[in-house]
PDB file of N, CA and C and ligand atoms in Angstrom:
ATOM      1  N   UNK G1033       0.679  -1.137   0.077  1.00 93.00           N
ATOM      2  CA  UNK G1033       0.015  -0.070   0.016  1.00 93.00           C
ATOM      3  C   UNK G1033       0.985   1.188   0.012  1.00 93.00           C
ATOM      4  N   UNK G1034       0.478   2.149  -0.578  1.00 96.00           N
ATOM      5  CA  UNK G1034       1.115   3.487  -0.797  1.00 96.00           C
ATOM      6  C   UNK G1034       0.048   4.630  -0.322  1.00 96.00           C
ATOM      7  N   UNK G1035       0.888   5.773   0.518  1.00 97.00           N
ATOM      8  CA  UNK G1035      -0.239   6.756   0.705  1.00 97.00           C
ATOM      9  C   UNK G1035       0.419   8.055   0.440  1.00 97.00           C
ATOM     10  N   UNK G1036      -0.299   9.040  -0.300  1.00 96.00           N
ATOM     11  CA  UNK G1036       0.029  10.279  -0.807  1.00 96.00           C
ATOM     12  C   UNK G1036      -0.742  11.170  -0.053  1.00 96.00           C
ATOM     13  N   UNK G1037      -0.064  12.425  -0.447  1.00 97.00           N
ATOM     14  CA  UNK G1037      -1.221  13.638   0.241  1.00 97.00           C
ATOM     15  C   UNK G1037      -1.264  14.676  -0.887  1.00 97.00           C
ATOM     16  N   UNK G1038      -2.565  15.090  -0.835  1.00 97.00           N
ATOM     17  CA  UNK G1038      -2.577  16.091  -1.749  1.00 97.00           C
ATOM     18  C   UNK G1038      -2.639  17.756  -1.104  1.00 97.00           C
ATOM     19  N   UNK G1039      -1.325  18.266  -1.466  1.00 96.00           N
ATOM     20  CA  UNK G1039      -1.052  19.491  -0.622  1.00 96.00           C
ATOM     21  C   UNK G1039      -1.793  20.779  -1.075  1.00 96.00           C
ATOM     22  N   UNK G1040      -2.678  20.644  -1.924  1.00 97.00           N
ATOM     23  CA  UNK G1040      -3.423  21.781  -1.893  1.00 97.00           C
ATOM     24  C   UNK G1040      -4.618  21.766  -0.871  1.00 97.00           C
ATOM     25  N   UNK G1041      -4.725  20.740  -0.285  1.00 98.00           N
ATOM     26  CA  UNK G1041      -6.076  20.144   0.777  1.00 98.00           C
ATOM     27  C   UNK G1041      -5.174  20.184   2.241  1.00 98.00           C
ATOM     28  N   UNK G1042      -3.975  19.589   2.391  1.00 98.00           N
ATOM     29  CA  UNK G1042      -3.503  19.535   3.616  1.00 98.00           C
ATOM     30  C   UNK G1042      -3.208  20.950   4.435  1.00 98.00           C
ATOM     31  N   UNK G1043      -3.645  21.023   5.500  1.00 97.00           N
ATOM     32  CA  UNK G1043      -3.305  22.215   6.231  1.00 97.00           C
ATOM     33  C   UNK G1043      -2.238  22.200   7.299  1.00 97.00           C
ATOM     34  N   UNK G1044      -1.514  20.912   7.422  1.00 97.00           N
ATOM     35  CA  UNK G1044      -0.586  21.014   8.247  1.00 97.00           C
ATOM     36  C   UNK G1044      -0.934  20.836   9.676  1.00 97.00           C
ATOM     37  N   UNK G1045      -1.832  20.355  10.139  1.00 98.00           N
ATOM     38  CA  UNK G1045      -2.506  20.182  11.515  1.00 98.00           C
ATOM     39  C   UNK G1045      -1.999  19.148  12.164  1.00 98.00           C
ATOM     40  N   UNK G1046      -1.257  18.171  11.586  1.00 98.00           N
ATOM     41  CA  UNK G1046      -0.559  17.141  12.050  1.00 98.00           C
ATOM     42  C   UNK G1046      -1.201  16.119  12.895  1.00 98.00           C
ATOM     43  N   UNK G1047      -2.615  16.174  12.402  1.00 98.00           N
ATOM     44  CA  UNK G1047      -3.643  14.886  13.086  1.00 98.00           C
ATOM     45  C   UNK G1047      -3.065  13.494  12.525  1.00 98.00           C
ATOM     46  N   UNK G1048      -2.430  13.591  11.195  1.00 98.00           N
ATOM     47  CA  UNK G1048      -2.046  12.219  10.858  1.00 98.00           C
ATOM     48  C   UNK G1048      -0.800  12.150  11.544  1.00 98.00           C
ATOM     49  N   UNK G1049       0.104  13.076  11.920  1.00 98.00           N
ATOM     50  CA  UNK G1049       1.264  12.500  12.352  1.00 98.00           C
ATOM     51  C   UNK G1049       1.143  12.326  13.647  1.00 98.00           C
ATOM     52  N   UNK G1050       0.201  12.585  14.649  1.00 98.00           N
ATOM     53  CA  UNK G1050      -0.185  12.365  15.962  1.00 98.00           C
ATOM     54  C   UNK G1050      -0.563  10.451  15.795  1.00 98.00           C
ATOM     55  N   UNK G1051      -1.296  10.502  14.919  1.00 98.00           N
ATOM     56  CA  UNK G1051      -1.634   8.844  14.317  1.00 98.00           C
ATOM     57  C   UNK G1051      -0.536   7.915  13.976  1.00 98.00           C
ATOM     58  N   UNK G1052       0.087   8.142  13.025  1.00 97.00           N
ATOM     59  CA  UNK G1052       1.351   7.436  12.637  1.00 97.00           C
ATOM     60  C   UNK G1052       2.063   8.002  12.423  1.00 97.00           C
ATOM     61  N   UNK G1053       3.231   8.509  13.467  1.00 96.00           N
ATOM     62  CA  UNK G1053       4.277   9.448  13.635  1.00 96.00           C
ATOM     63  C   UNK G1053       5.474   8.626  12.716  1.00 96.00           C
ATOM     64  N   UNK G1054       5.224   7.417  12.455  1.00 93.00           N
ATOM     65  CA  UNK G1054       6.515   6.578  11.616  1.00 93.00           C
ATOM     66  C   UNK G1054       6.320   6.863  10.172  1.00 93.00           C
ATOM     67  N   UNK G1055       5.259   7.453   9.888  1.00 97.00           N
ATOM     68  CA  UNK G1055       4.926   7.481   8.423  1.00 97.00           C
ATOM     69  C   UNK G1055       4.824   9.026   7.961  1.00 97.00           C
ATOM     70  N   UNK G1056       4.467   9.802   8.798  1.00 97.00           N
ATOM     71  CA  UNK G1056       4.223  11.099   8.808  1.00 97.00           C
ATOM     72  C   UNK G1056       4.801  12.180   9.656  1.00 97.00           C
ATOM     73  N   UNK G1057       5.335  13.169   9.058  1.00 97.00           N
ATOM     74  CA  UNK G1057       6.052  14.258  10.129  1.00 97.00           C
ATOM     75  C   UNK G1057       5.887  15.413   9.199  1.00 97.00           C
ATOM     76  N   UNK G1058       5.853  16.466  10.244  1.00 97.00           N
ATOM     77  CA  UNK G1058       6.069  17.988   9.887  1.00 97.00           C
ATOM     78  C   UNK G1058       7.474  18.487   9.508  1.00 97.00           C
ATOM     79  N   UNK G1059       7.793  18.930   8.551  1.00 96.00           N
ATOM     80  CA  UNK G1059       9.374  19.671   8.404  1.00 96.00           C
ATOM     81  C   UNK G1059       9.288  20.728   8.884  1.00 96.00           C
ATOM     82  N   UNK G1060      10.637  21.335   8.886  1.00 96.00           N
ATOM     83  CA  UNK G1060      10.971  22.399   9.191  1.00 96.00           C
ATOM     84  C   UNK G1060      10.225  23.786   8.742  1.00 96.00           C
ATOM     85  N   UNK G1061       9.550  23.683   7.615  1.00 95.00           N
ATOM     86  CA  UNK G1061       8.834  24.547   7.356  1.00 95.00           C
ATOM     87  C   UNK G1061       7.230  24.371   7.640  1.00 95.00           C
ATOM     88  N   UNK G1062       7.032  23.169   8.465  1.00 94.00           N
ATOM     89  CA  UNK G1062       5.798  23.102   8.813  1.00 94.00           C
ATOM     90  C   UNK G1062       5.003  22.636   7.446  1.00 94.00           C
ATOM     91  N   UNK G1063       5.714  21.740   6.517  1.00 96.00           N
ATOM     92  CA  UNK G1063       5.002  21.082   5.814  1.00 96.00           C
ATOM     93  C   UNK G1063       4.863  19.473   6.104  1.00 96.00           C
ATOM     94  N   UNK G1064       3.550  19.175   5.766  1.00 97.00           N
ATOM     95  CA  UNK G1064       3.564  17.540   5.689  1.00 97.00           C
ATOM     96  C   UNK G1064       4.380  16.976   4.988  1.00 97.00           C
ATOM     97  N   UNK G1065       5.385  15.910   5.595  1.00 96.00           N
ATOM     98  CA  UNK G1065       6.134  15.018   4.818  1.00 96.00           C
ATOM     99  C   UNK G1065       5.959  13.610   4.752  1.00 96.00           C
ATOM    100  N   UNK G1066       5.476  12.806   3.839  1.00 96.00           N
ATOM    101  CA  UNK G1066       5.610  11.390   4.131  1.00 96.00           C
ATOM    102  C   UNK G1066       6.710  10.491   4.178  1.00 96.00           C
ATOM    103  N   UNK G1067       7.225  10.312   5.338  1.00 95.00           N
ATOM    104  CA  UNK G1067       8.545   9.609   5.546  1.00 95.00           C
ATOM    105  C   UNK G1067       8.503   8.240   4.821  1.00 95.00           C
ATOM    106  N   UNK G1068       7.743   7.521   4.817  1.00 89.00           N
ATOM    107  CA  UNK G1068       7.503   6.251   3.975  1.00 89.00           C
ATOM    108  C   UNK G1068       6.317   5.855   2.861  1.00 89.00           C
ATOM    109  N   UNK G1069       6.260   6.469   1.885  1.00 86.00           N
ATOM    110  CA  UNK G1069       5.262   6.185   0.994  1.00 86.00           C
ATOM    111  C   UNK G1069       5.033   4.772   0.867  1.00 86.00           C
ATOM    112  N   UNK G1070       5.871   3.874   0.964  1.00 94.00           N
ATOM    113  CA  UNK G1070       5.339   2.618   0.792  1.00 94.00           C
ATOM    114  C   UNK G1070       5.329   2.103   2.426  1.00 94.00           C
ATOM    115  N   UNK G1071       3.791   2.103   2.641  1.00 96.00           N
ATOM    116  CA  UNK G1071       3.702   1.858   3.950  1.00 96.00           C
ATOM    117  C   UNK G1071       3.960   0.271   4.731  1.00 96.00           C
ATOM    118  N   UNK G1072       4.583  -0.026   5.414  1.00 93.00           N
ATOM    119  CA  UNK G1072       5.299  -1.309   6.221  1.00 93.00           C
ATOM    120  C   UNK G1072       4.023  -1.818   6.466  1.00 93.00           C
ATOM    121  N   UNK G1073       3.958  -3.033   6.185  1.00 93.00           N
ATOM    122  CA  UNK G1073       2.773  -4.043   6.718  1.00 93.00           C
ATOM    123  C   UNK G1073       2.263  -3.693   8.154  1.00 93.00           C
ATOM    124  N   UNK G1074       3.328  -3.434   8.836  1.00 94.00           N
ATOM    125  CA  UNK G1074       2.725  -3.141  10.590  1.00 94.00           C
ATOM    126  C   UNK G1074       2.357  -1.841  10.625  1.00 94.00           C
ATOM    127  N   UNK G1075       2.135  -0.904   9.697  1.00 95.00           N
ATOM    128  CA  UNK G1075       1.571   0.546   9.651  1.00 95.00           C
ATOM    129  C   UNK G1075       0.335   0.778   9.146  1.00 95.00           C
ATOM    130  N   UNK G1076      -0.023  -0.324   8.216  1.00 95.00           N
ATOM    131  CA  UNK G1076      -1.214  -0.158   7.280  1.00 95.00           C
ATOM    132  C   UNK G1076      -2.185   0.129   7.842  1.00 95.00           C
ATOM    133  N   UNK G1077      -2.630  -0.506   8.929  1.00 96.00           N
ATOM    134  CA  UNK G1077      -4.031  -0.168   9.791  1.00 96.00           C
ATOM    135  C   UNK G1077      -3.701   1.295  10.570  1.00 96.00           C
ATOM    136  N   UNK G1078      -2.459   1.613  10.875  1.00 97.00           N
ATOM    137  CA  UNK G1078      -2.334   3.025  11.757  1.00 97.00           C
ATOM    138  C   UNK G1078      -2.718   4.304  10.268  1.00 97.00           C
ATOM    139  N   UNK G1079      -2.158   3.871   9.223  1.00 97.00           N
ATOM    140  CA  UNK G1079      -2.451   4.725   8.107  1.00 97.00           C
ATOM    141  C   UNK G1079      -3.579   5.084   7.814  1.00 97.00           C
ATOM    142  N   UNK G1080      -4.417   3.581   7.876  1.00 97.00           N
ATOM    143  CA  UNK G1080      -6.124   3.740   7.266  1.00 97.00           C
ATOM    144  C   UNK G1080      -6.268   4.457   8.277  1.00 97.00           C
ATOM    145  N   UNK G1081      -6.370   4.681   9.714  1.00 98.00           N
ATOM    146  CA  UNK G1081      -6.847   5.360  10.645  1.00 98.00           C
ATOM    147  C   UNK G1081      -6.628   6.981  10.191  1.00 98.00           C
ATOM    148  N   UNK G1082      -5.268   7.226  10.071  1.00 98.00           N
ATOM    149  CA  UNK G1082      -4.786   8.450   9.810  1.00 98.00           C
ATOM    150  C   UNK G1082      -5.854   8.983   8.437  1.00 98.00           C
ATOM    151  N   UNK G1083      -5.667   8.489   7.376  1.00 98.00           N
ATOM    152  CA  UNK G1083      -6.644   8.597   6.300  1.00 98.00           C
ATOM    153  C   UNK G1083      -7.967   8.951   6.700  1.00 98.00           C
ATOM    154  N   UNK G1084      -8.760   8.290   7.435  1.00 98.00           N
ATOM    155  CA  UNK G1084     -10.128   8.371   7.913  1.00 98.00           C
ATOM    156  C   UNK G1084     -10.247  10.039   8.704  1.00 98.00           C
ATOM    157  N   UNK G1085      -9.078   9.870   9.560  1.00 98.00           N
ATOM    158  CA  UNK G1085      -8.912  11.062  10.402  1.00 98.00           C
ATOM    159  C   UNK G1085      -9.007  12.183   9.855  1.00 98.00           C
ATOM    160  N   UNK G1086      -8.016  12.245   8.754  1.00 98.00           N
ATOM    161  CA  UNK G1086      -7.767  14.031   8.086  1.00 98.00           C
ATOM    162  C   UNK G1086      -8.792  14.535   7.971  1.00 98.00           C
ATOM    163  N   UNK G1087      -8.852  15.906   8.631  1.00 98.00           N
ATOM    164  CA  UNK G1087     -10.020  16.542   8.601  1.00 98.00           C
ATOM    165  C   UNK G1087     -10.527  17.234   7.208  1.00 98.00           C
ATOM    166  N   UNK G1088      -9.331  17.218   6.441  1.00 98.00           N
ATOM    167  CA  UNK G1088      -8.987  17.885   5.188  1.00 98.00           C
ATOM    168  C   UNK G1088      -9.579  16.748   3.744  1.00 98.00           C
ATOM    169  N   UNK G1089      -9.489  15.557   4.291  1.00 98.00           N
ATOM    170  CA  UNK G1089      -9.811  14.307   3.288  1.00 98.00           C
ATOM    171  C   UNK G1089      -8.285  14.727   2.437  1.00 98.00           C
ATOM    172  N   UNK G1090      -7.259  14.733   2.908  1.00 98.00           N
ATOM    173  CA  UNK G1090      -6.179  15.251   2.067  1.00 98.00           C
ATOM    174  C   UNK G1090      -5.085  14.126   1.687  1.00 98.00           C
ATOM    175  N   UNK G1091      -5.438  12.781   2.627  1.00 98.00           N
ATOM    176  CA  UNK G1091      -4.527  11.533   2.381  1.00 98.00           C
ATOM    177  C   UNK G1091      -5.621  10.536   1.593  1.00 98.00           C
ATOM    178  N   UNK G1092      -4.695   9.681   0.864  1.00 96.00           N
ATOM    179  CA  UNK G1092      -4.981   8.993  -0.129  1.00 96.00           C
ATOM    180  C   UNK G1092      -4.311   7.591  -0.203  1.00 96.00           C
ATOM    181  N   UNK G1093      -4.913   6.433  -0.576  1.00 94.00           N
ATOM    182  CA  UNK G1093      -3.966   5.483  -0.870  1.00 94.00           C
ATOM    183  C   UNK G1093      -3.952   5.433  -2.506  1.00 94.00           C
ATOM    184  N   UNK G1094      -2.683   5.313  -2.794  1.00 86.00           N
ATOM    185  CA  UNK G1094      -2.315   5.189  -4.385  1.00 86.00           C
ATOM    186  C   UNK G1094      -2.589   3.948  -5.019  1.00 86.00           C
ATOM    187  N   UNK G1095      -2.498   2.780  -3.831  1.00 73.00           N
ATOM    188  CA  UNK G1095      -3.130   1.355  -4.392  1.00 73.00           C
ATOM    189  C   UNK G1095      -3.051   0.614  -3.186  1.00 73.00           C
TER     190      UNK G1095
HETATM  191  S1  SF4 L1235      -4.180  15.365   8.987  1.00 52.00           S
HETATM  192 FE1  SF4 L1235      -4.752  15.818   6.683  1.00 52.00          FE
HETATM  193  S2  SF4 L1235      -4.685  17.879   6.900  1.00 52.00           S
HETATM  194 FE2  SF4 L1235      -3.697  17.305   8.775  1.00 52.00          FE
HETATM  195  S3  SF4 L1235      -1.395  17.346   8.169  1.00 52.00           S
HETATM  196 FE3  SF4 L1235      -2.265  15.338   8.001  1.00 52.00          FE
HETATM  197  S4  SF4 L1235      -3.131  15.425   5.826  1.00 52.00           S
HETATM  198 FE4  SF4 L1235      -2.511  17.445   6.433  1.00 52.00          FE
END
């Protein structure tokens, strides 16, 4: 599974970072960075929760 962010929608509120900090982080410019676009097996459930929790619907699975 891969995860991507629509930067036009993301407002960098870090909700996803709080849920799956191993996959998402905010960089020094307060931009969301996806640390691991290819989501490790053990993180799939957390990333799915983050996708559902994003208040901007900015996250999506690309496959
Ligand atoms: S939860 Fe959504 S809006 Fe917030 S930082 Fe993550 S992708 Fe961006």
